[in-house]
Short mmCIF file of C-alpha atoms and ligand atoms in Angstrom, two decimals:
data_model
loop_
_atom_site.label_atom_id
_atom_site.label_comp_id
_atom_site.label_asym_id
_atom_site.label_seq_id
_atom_site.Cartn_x
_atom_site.Cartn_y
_atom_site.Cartn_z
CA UNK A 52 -21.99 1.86 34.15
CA UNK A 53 -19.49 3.12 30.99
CA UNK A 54 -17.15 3.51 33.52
CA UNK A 55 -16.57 6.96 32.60
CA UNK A 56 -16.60 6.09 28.78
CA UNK A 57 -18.44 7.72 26.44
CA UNK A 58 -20.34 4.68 25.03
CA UNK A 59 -20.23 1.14 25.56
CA UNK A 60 -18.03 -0.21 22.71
CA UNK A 61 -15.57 2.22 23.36
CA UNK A 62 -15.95 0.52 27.37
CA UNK A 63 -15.72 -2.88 25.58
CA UNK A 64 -12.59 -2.09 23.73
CA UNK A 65 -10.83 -1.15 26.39
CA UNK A 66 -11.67 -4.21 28.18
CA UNK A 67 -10.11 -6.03 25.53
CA UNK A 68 -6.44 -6.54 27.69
CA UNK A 69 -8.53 -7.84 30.53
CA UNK A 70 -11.08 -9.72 28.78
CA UNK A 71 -8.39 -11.21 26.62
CA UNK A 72 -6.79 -12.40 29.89
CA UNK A 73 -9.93 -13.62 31.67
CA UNK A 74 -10.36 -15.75 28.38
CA UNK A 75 -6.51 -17.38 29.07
CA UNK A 76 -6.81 -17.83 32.91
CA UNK A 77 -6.37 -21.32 33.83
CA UNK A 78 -6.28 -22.71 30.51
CA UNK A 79 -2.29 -22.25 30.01
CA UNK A 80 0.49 -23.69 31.46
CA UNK A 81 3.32 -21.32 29.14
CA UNK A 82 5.90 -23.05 31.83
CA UNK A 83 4.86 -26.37 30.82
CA UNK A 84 4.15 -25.89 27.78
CA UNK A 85 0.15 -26.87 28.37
CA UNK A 86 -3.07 -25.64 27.54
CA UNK A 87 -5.77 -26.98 29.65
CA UNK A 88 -9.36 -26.96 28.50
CA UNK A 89 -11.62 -28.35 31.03
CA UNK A 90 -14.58 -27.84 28.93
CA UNK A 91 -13.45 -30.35 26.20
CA UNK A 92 -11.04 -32.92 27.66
CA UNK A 93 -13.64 -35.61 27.52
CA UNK A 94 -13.00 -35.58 24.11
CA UNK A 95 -9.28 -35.41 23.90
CA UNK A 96 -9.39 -38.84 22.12
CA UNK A 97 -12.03 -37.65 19.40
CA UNK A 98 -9.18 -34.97 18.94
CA UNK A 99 -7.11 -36.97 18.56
CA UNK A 100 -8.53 -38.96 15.67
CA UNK A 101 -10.48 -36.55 13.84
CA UNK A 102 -10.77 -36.38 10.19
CA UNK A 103 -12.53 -32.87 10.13
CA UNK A 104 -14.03 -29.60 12.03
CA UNK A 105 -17.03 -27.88 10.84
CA UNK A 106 -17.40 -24.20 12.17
CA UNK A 107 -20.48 -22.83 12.24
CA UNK A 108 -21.74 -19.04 13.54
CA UNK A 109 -23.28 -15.80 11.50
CA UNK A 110 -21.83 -12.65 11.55
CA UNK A 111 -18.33 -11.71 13.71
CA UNK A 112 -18.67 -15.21 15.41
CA UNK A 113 -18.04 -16.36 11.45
CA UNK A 114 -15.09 -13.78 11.51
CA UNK A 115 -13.77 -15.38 14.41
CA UNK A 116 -14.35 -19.02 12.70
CA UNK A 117 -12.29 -17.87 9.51
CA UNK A 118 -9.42 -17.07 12.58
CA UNK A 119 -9.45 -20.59 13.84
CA UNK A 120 -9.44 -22.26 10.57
CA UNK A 121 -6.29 -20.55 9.74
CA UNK A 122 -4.88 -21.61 13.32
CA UNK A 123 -6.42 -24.93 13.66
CA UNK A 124 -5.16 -26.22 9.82
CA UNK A 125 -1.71 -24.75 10.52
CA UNK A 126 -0.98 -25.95 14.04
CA UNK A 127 -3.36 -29.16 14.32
CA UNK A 128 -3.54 -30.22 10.66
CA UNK A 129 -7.16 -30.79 11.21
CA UNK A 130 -9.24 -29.67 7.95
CA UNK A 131 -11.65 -27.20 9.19
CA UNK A 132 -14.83 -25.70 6.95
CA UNK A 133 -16.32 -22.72 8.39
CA UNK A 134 -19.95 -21.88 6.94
CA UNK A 135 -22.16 -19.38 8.13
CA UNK A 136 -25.29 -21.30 9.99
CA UNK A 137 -28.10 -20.33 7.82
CA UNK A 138 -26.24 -21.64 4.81
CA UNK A 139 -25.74 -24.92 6.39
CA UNK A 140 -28.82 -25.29 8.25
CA UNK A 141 -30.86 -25.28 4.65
CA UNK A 142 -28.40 -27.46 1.90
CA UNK A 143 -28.36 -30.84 3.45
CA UNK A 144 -24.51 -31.04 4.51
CA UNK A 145 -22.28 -34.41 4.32
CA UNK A 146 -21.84 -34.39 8.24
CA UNK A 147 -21.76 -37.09 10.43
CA UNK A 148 -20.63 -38.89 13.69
CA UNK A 149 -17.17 -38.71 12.44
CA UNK A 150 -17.44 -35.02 12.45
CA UNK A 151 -16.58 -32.20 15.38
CA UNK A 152 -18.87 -29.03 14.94
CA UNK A 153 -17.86 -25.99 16.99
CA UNK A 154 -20.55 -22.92 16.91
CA UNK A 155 -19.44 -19.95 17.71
CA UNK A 156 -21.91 -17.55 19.39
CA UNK A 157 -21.73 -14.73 21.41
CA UNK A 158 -24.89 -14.78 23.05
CA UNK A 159 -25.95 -17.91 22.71
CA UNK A 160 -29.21 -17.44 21.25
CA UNK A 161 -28.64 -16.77 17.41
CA UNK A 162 -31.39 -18.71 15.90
CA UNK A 163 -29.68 -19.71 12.59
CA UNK A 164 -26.94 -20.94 14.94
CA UNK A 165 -29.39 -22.89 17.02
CA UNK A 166 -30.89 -24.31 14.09
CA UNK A 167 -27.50 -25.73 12.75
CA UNK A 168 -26.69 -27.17 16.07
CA UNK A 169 -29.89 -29.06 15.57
CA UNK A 170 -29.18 -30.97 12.01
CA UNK A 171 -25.65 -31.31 13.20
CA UNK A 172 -26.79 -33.16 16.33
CA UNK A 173 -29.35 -35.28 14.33
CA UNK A 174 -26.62 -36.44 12.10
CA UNK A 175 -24.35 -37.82 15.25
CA UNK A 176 -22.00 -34.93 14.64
CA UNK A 177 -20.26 -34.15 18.40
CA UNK A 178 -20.60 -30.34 19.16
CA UNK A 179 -19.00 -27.82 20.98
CA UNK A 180 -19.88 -24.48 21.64
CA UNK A 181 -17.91 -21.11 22.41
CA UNK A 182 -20.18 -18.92 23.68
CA UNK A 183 -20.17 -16.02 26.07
CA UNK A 184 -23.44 -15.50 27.64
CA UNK A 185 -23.13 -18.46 30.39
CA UNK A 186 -26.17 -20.25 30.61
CA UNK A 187 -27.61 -19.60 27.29
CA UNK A 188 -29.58 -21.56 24.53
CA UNK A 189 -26.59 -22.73 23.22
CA UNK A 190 -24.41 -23.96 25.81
CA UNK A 191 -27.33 -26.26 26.72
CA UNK A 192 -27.75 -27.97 23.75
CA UNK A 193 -24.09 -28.78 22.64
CA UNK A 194 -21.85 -31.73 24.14
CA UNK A 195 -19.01 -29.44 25.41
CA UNK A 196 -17.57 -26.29 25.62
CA UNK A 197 -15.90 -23.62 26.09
CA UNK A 198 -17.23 -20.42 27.51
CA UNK A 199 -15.00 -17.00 26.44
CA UNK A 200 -15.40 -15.01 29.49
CA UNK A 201 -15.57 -11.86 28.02
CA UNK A 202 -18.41 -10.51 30.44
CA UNK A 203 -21.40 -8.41 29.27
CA UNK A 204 -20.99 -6.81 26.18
CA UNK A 205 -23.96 -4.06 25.67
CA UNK A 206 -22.92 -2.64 22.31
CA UNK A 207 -24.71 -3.67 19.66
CA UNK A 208 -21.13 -4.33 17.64
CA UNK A 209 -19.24 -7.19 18.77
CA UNK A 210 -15.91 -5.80 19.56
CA UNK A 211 -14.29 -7.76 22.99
CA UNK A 212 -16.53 -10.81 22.13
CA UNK A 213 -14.47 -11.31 19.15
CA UNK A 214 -11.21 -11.18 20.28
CA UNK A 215 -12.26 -13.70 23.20
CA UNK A 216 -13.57 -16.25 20.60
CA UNK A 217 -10.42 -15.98 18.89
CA UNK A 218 -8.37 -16.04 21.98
CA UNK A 219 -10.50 -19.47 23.06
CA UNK A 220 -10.13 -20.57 18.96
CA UNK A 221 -6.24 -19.79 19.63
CA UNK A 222 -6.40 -22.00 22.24
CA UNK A 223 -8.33 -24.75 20.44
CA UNK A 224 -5.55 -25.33 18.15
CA UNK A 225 -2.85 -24.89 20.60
CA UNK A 226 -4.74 -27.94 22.81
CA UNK A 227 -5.76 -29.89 19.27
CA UNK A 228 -1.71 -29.55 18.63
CA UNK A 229 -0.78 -30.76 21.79
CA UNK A 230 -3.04 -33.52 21.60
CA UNK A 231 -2.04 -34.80 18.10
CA UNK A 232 1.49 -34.10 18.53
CA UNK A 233 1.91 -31.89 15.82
CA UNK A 234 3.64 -29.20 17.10
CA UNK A 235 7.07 -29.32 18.80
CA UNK A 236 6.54 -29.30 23.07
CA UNK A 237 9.38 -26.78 22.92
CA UNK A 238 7.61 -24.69 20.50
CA UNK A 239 4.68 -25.18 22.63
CA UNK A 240 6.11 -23.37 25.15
CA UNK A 241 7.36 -20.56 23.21
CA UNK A 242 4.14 -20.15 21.72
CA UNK A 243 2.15 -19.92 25.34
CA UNK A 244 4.93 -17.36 26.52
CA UNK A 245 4.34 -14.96 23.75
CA UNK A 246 0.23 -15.79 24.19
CA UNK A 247 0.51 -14.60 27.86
CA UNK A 248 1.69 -11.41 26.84
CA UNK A 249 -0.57 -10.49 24.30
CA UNK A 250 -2.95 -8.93 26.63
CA UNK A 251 -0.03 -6.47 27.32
CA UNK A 252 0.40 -6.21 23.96
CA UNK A 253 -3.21 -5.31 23.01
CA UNK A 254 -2.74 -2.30 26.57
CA UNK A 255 0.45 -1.08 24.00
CA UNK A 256 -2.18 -1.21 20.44
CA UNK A 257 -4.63 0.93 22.73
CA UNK A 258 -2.20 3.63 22.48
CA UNK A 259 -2.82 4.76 19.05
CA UNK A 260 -6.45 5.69 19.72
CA UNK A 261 -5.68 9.39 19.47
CA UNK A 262 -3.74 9.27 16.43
CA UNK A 263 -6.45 6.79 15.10
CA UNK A 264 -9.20 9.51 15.27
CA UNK A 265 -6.89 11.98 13.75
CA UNK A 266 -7.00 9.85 11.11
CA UNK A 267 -10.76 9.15 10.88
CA UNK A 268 -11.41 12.78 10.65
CA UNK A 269 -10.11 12.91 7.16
CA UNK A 270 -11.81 9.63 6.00
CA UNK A 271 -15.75 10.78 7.98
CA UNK A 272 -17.02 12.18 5.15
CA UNK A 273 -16.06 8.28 2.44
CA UNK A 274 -19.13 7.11 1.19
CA UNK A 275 -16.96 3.60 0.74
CA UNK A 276 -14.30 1.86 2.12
CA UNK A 277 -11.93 -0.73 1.35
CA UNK A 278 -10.10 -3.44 3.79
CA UNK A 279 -7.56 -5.78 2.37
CA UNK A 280 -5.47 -8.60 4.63
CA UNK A 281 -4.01 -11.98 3.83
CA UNK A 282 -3.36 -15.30 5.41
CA UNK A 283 -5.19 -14.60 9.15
CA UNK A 284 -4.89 -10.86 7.91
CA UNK A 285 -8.28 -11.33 5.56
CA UNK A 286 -10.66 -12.41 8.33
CA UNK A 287 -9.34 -9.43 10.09
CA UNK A 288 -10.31 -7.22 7.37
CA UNK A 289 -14.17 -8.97 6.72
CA UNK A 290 -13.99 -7.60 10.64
CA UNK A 291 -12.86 -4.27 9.79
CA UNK A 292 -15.46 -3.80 7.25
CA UNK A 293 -18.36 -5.53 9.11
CA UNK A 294 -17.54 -2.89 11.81
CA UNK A 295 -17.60 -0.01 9.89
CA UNK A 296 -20.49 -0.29 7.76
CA UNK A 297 -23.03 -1.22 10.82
CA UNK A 298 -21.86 1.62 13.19
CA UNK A 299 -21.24 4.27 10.42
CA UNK A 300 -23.64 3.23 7.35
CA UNK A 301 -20.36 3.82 5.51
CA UNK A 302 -20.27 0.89 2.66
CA UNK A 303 -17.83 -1.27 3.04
CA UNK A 304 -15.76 -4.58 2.03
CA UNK A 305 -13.11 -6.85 3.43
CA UNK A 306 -11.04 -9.23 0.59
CA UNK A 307 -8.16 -10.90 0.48
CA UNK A 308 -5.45 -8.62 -0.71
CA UNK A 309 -4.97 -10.89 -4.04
CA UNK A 310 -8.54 -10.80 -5.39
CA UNK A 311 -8.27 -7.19 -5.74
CA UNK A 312 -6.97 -7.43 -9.07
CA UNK A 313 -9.89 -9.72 -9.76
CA UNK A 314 -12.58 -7.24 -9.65
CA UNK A 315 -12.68 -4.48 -6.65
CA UNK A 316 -9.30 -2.78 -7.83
CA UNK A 317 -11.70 -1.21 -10.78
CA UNK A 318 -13.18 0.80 -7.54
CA UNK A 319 -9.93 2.48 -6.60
CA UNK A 320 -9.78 6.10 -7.71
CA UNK A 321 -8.32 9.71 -5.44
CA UNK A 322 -11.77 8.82 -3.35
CA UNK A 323 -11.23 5.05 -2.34
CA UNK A 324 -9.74 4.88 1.44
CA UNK A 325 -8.25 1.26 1.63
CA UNK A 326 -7.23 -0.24 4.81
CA UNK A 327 -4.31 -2.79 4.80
CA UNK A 328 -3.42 -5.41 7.41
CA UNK A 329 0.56 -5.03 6.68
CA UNK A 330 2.38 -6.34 9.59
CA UNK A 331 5.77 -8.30 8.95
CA UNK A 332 4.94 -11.36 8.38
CA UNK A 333 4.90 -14.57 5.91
CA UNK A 334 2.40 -12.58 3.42
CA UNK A 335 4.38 -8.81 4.29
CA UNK A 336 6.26 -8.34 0.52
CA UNK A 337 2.73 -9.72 -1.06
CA UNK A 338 1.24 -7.08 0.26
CA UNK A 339 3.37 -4.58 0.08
CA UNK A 340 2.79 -5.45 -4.12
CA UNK A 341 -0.55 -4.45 -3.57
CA UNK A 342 -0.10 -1.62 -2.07
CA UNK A 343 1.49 -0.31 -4.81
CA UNK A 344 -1.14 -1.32 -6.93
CA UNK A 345 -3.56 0.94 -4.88
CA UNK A 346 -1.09 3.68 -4.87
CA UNK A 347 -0.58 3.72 -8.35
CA UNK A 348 -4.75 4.36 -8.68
CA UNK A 349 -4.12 7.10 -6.49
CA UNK A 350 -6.23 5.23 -3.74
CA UNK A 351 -6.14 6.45 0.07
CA UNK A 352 -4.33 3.97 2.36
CA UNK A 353 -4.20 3.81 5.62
CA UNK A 354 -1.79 0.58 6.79
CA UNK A 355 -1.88 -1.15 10.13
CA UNK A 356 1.76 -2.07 10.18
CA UNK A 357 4.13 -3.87 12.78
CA UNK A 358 6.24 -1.12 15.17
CA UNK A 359 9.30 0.61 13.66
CA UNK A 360 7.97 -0.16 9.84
CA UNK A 361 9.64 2.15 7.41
CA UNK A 362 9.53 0.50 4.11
CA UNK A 363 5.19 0.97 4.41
CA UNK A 364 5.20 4.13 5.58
CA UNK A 365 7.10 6.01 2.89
CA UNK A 366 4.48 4.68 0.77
CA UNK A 367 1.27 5.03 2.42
CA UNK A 368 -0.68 8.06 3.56
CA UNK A 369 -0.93 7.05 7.34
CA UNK A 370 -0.13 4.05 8.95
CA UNK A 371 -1.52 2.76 12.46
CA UNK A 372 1.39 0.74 14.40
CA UNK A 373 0.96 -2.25 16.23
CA UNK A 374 3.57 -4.62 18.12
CA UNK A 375 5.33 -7.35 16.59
CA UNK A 376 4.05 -10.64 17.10
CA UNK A 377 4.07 -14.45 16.53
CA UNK A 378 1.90 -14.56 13.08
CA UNK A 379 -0.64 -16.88 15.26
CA UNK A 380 -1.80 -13.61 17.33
CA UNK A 381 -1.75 -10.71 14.71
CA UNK A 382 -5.84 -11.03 14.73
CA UNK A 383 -5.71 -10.40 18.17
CA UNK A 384 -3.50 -7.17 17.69
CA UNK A 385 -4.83 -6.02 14.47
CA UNK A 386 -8.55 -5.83 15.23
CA UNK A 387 -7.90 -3.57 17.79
CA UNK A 388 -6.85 -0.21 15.31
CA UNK A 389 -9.57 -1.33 13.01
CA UNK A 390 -12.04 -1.32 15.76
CA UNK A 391 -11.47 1.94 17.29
CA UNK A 392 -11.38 3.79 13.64
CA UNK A 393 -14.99 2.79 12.56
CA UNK A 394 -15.74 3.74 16.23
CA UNK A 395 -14.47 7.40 16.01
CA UNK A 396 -16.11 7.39 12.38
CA UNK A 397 -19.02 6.79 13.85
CA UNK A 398 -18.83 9.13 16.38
CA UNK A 399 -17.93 11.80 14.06
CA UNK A 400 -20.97 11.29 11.57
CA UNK A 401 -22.77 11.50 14.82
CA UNK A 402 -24.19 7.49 14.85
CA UNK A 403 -25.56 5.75 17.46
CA UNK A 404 -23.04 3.48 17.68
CA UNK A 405 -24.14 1.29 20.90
CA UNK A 406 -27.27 0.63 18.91
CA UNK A 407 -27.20 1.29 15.06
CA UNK A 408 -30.07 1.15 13.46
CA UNK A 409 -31.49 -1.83 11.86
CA UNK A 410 -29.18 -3.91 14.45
CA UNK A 411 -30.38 -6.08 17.27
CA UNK A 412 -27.42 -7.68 19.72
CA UNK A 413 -28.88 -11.20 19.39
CA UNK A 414 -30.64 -12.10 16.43
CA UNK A 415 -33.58 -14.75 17.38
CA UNK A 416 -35.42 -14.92 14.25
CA UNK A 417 -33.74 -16.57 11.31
C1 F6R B 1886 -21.46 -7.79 14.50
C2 F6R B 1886 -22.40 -8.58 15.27
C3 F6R B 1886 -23.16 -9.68 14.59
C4 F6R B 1886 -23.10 -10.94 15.42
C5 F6R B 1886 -24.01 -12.03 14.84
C6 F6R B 1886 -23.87 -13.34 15.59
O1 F6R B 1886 -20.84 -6.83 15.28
O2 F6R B 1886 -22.54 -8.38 16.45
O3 F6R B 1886 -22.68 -9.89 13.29
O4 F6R B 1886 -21.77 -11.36 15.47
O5 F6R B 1886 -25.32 -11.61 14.86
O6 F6R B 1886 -24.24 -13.19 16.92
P1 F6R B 1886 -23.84 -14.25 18.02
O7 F6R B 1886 -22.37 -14.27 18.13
O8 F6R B 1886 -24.51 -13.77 19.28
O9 F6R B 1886 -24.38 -15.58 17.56
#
């Protein structure tokens, strides 16, 4: 049933090329430059015209919300909120029919989630869902949809589940975009070639998994942990930390690389590991500023950094290489390093990672 893995989530994170790709099948047209979304197309006019997207979800699903603001703003120009559902469910929020919600939920059953639906729905918001258990609570009591297809996922952290919301939030904006017109339809099909081979790209990330737990050996014994990203890189590192704290009890935070200096950066000392998202893109030389600024505390960093990087290596202690891609996909990519190093933390402190403790996999009690 592991198929010859040693635990679920490892399983799961494997999966991630082909659940990445179930998530994509039939919904784009890279030829044509067309995403197809049969879940939502009723609604293509309310697209159209909308003044504003509420996301709402707990826990990675809220990770994965933070994703699609990023893509949704920059692509569609549609503002988006993202809240985490038991916030919104108890402070009266200024929603109405004007309004699209999307929740985000893995299984479908998150009660906070459910709840949020609810007031959303009473106040003649329209709702979508992105779910992955198909047939859940959820799914029934939102207008459309649009299921991930990520199959099963046993372990109790949310690994493949993740990247599929993000994959189906990718293809949110990229359908929002091509309804609204705000993205070029020759740019549209550039962006849909490079999506199609990102679940390649993810089988290449997959290949630092040895090196990866070379490098979690020396970081088993932290009793913290840092993760720092910007732009789509910061919801990337909430994920990282969020990871490694419930499979390894290790303490840890994700920030955006900025606010360091606004607090956290009095943390940093020989003991401090800090993980950086530090790919080349838009926010690369901002980060690379705050790298130094780690360095220079004599804090540990490990760097997930785009493929033939020199400049960040000969400043970090170990970087973790992924492949370039468009700046719409890195969260795709960079999860996947992050993912596997709290899992071979985990291991090594000897944790139960397919069920830590405390943890259920859906949480049905607010
Ligand atoms: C983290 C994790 C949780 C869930 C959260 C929401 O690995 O699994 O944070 O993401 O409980 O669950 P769903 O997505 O089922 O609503």
């Amino acid at each position: 049933e592991k198929g010859g893995f040693e635990h679920f989530m490892l399983k799961e994170i494997y999966e991630q090329p082909r659940s990445v790709r179930d998530c994509m099948r039939g919904r784009i047209y890279p030829i044509e430059g067309k995403v197809q979304l049969g879940g939502i197309k009723d609604y293509a006019d309310k697209l159209k015209n909308v003044e504003r997207i509420v996301v709402i979800a707990c826990g990675t699903s809220w990770h994965a919300g933070l994703v699609g603001e990023y893509l949704i703003e920059e692509y569609a120009r549609i503002p988006v909120e993202v809240e985490y559902a038991s916030e919104f469910r108890y402070r009266n929020p200024i929603i109405s029919e004007k309004d699209i919600v999307i929740a985000i939920s893995q299984s479908g059953e998150t009660a906070d989630t459910m709840a949020a639906i609810e007031l959303a729905k009473e106040r003649g918001a329209t709702i979508f869902g992105i779910c992955n258990v198909v047939g859940s609570s959820i799914p029934r009591i939102t207008d459309a949809g649009v299921y991930t297809h990520a199959g099963p996922e046993i372990g109790v952290a949310s690994t493949k589940a993740f990247t599929a919301q993000v994959t189906v939030l990718t293809l949110m904006a990229l359908y929002m975009a091509q309804q609204r017109g705000t993205v070029k339809q020759s740019d549209l099909v550039s962006m849909l070639t490079e999506l199609d081979e990102i679940p390649t790209l993810i089988e290449q990330a997959l290949k630092s998994d040895e090196k990866i737990a070379e490098i979690a050996e020396k970081f088993k014994d932290s009793s913290n942990c840092l993760f720092l990203g910007r732009g789509s890189g910061f919801p990337v590192a909430l994920e990282g930390a969020l990871k490694l704290k419930e499979i390894s009890y290790i303490h840890a935070e994700g920030y955006p690389a900025a606010e360091m200096k606004h607090g956290p950066i009095a943390l940093i000392d020989e003991d401090m590991p800090v993980v950086f998202i530090a790919t080349k893109n838009s926010s690369y030389e901002k980060v690379i500023s705050n790298i130094q600024e780690v360095k220079a505390r004599k804090g540990k960093v490990i760097a997930i950094v785009t493929e033939g990087d020199k400049t960040v290596k000969e400043m970090v202690d170990y970087i973790i290489e992924i492949p370039a891609c468009n700046e719409a996909y890195l969260p795709l990519l960079a999860t996947i390093p992050l993912q596997l190093l709290s899992y071979h933390i985990a291991v090594l402190r000897g944790c139960n990672v397919d069920q830590p403790r405390n943890l259920a996999k859906s949480v049905t009690v607010e």
